[in-house]
Amino acid sequence: MGLFKKSKKVNALNTENETKKLETDVKKIDFWICPKCATRNLNSSRSCKDCGYYR
């Protein structure tokens, strides 16, 4: 029984680490999607690079 308990703890730690990775990946999004033409644009741009839509 002790072996099973340890493996479950390891699995729980792995899922926590994966969750933290996903949270940090979500924060790295540095673009916005134009509502007019659905083009991805950098957050630093004020207008869409394809259609010129102002943010």
mmCIF file of C-alpha atoms in Angstrom:
data_model
loop_
_atom_site.group_PDB
_atom_site.id
_atom_site.type_symbol
_atom_site.label_atom_id
_atom_site.label_comp_id
_atom_site.label_asym_id
_atom_site.label_seq_id
_atom_site.Cartn_x
_atom_site.Cartn_y
_atom_site.Cartn_z
ATOM 1 C CA MET A 1 0.000 0.000 0.000
ATOM 2 C CA GLY A 2 2.860 2.375 0.692
ATOM 3 C CA LEU A 3 4.041 2.213 -2.888
ATOM 4 C CA PHE A 4 0.660 3.191 -4.237
ATOM 5 C CA LYS A 5 0.406 6.162 -1.912
ATOM 6 C CA LYS A 6 3.798 7.472 -3.007
ATOM 7 C CA SER A 7 2.951 7.156 -6.691
ATOM 8 C CA LYS A 8 -0.285 9.039 -6.168
ATOM 9 C CA LYS A 9 1.592 11.868 -4.465
ATOM 10 C CA VAL A 10 4.053 12.037 -7.338
ATOM 11 C CA ASN A 11 1.190 12.160 -9.821
ATOM 12 C CA ALA A 12 -0.453 14.927 -7.817
ATOM 13 C CA LEU A 13 2.788 16.920 -7.859
ATOM 14 C CA ASN A 14 3.139 16.400 -11.614
ATOM 15 C CA THR A 15 -0.358 17.705 -12.269
ATOM 16 C CA GLU A 16 0.310 20.745 -10.074
ATOM 17 C CA ASN A 17 3.479 21.504 -12.045
ATOM 18 C CA GLU A 18 1.630 21.104 -15.341
ATOM 19 C CA THR A 19 -1.096 23.445 -14.119
ATOM 20 C CA LYS A 20 1.488 26.072 -13.175
ATOM 21 C CA LYS A 21 3.084 25.749 -16.637
ATOM 22 C CA LEU A 22 -0.282 26.317 -18.303
ATOM 23 C CA GLU A 23 -0.940 29.373 -16.148
ATOM 24 C CA THR A 24 2.389 30.933 -17.097
ATOM 25 C CA ASP A 25 1.854 30.093 -20.780
ATOM 26 C CA VAL A 26 -1.487 31.897 -20.730
ATOM 27 C CA LYS A 27 0.209 35.022 -19.333
ATOM 28 C CA LYS A 28 2.659 35.030 -22.263
ATOM 29 C CA ILE A 29 -0.001 35.903 -24.817
ATOM 30 C CA ASP A 30 1.276 39.056 -26.476
ATOM 31 C CA PHE A 31 -1.184 39.558 -29.297
ATOM 32 C CA TRP A 32 -4.725 40.722 -29.928
ATOM 33 C CA ILE A 33 -7.119 39.461 -32.566
ATOM 34 C CA CYS A 34 -8.768 41.971 -34.852
ATOM 35 C CA PRO A 35 -12.557 41.812 -34.544
ATOM 36 C CA LYS A 36 -12.981 42.869 -38.173
ATOM 37 C CA CYS A 37 -10.709 40.412 -40.013
ATOM 38 C CA ALA A 38 -9.514 38.003 -37.266
ATOM 39 C CA THR A 39 -5.823 38.712 -37.823
ATOM 40 C CA ARG A 40 -3.366 38.294 -34.947
ATOM 41 C CA ASN A 41 -1.554 41.521 -34.138
ATOM 42 C CA LEU A 42 1.119 42.386 -31.596
ATOM 43 C CA ASN A 43 -0.078 44.080 -28.413
ATOM 44 C CA SER A 44 2.237 46.988 -29.191
ATOM 45 C CA SER A 45 0.395 47.785 -32.441
ATOM 46 C CA ARG A 46 -2.561 50.165 -32.293
ATOM 47 C CA SER A 47 -4.098 49.090 -35.569
ATOM 48 C CA CYS A 48 -4.510 45.849 -37.471
ATOM 49 C CA LYS A 49 -1.679 45.090 -39.873
ATOM 50 C CA ASP A 50 -4.089 43.720 -42.519
ATOM 51 C CA CYS A 51 -7.212 45.868 -42.506
ATOM 52 C CA GLY A 52 -6.147 48.937 -40.524
ATOM 53 C CA TYR A 53 -8.844 48.564 -37.831
ATOM 54 C CA TYR A 54 -8.011 50.767 -34.839
ATOM 55 C CA ARG A 55 -7.948 49.012 -31.536
#
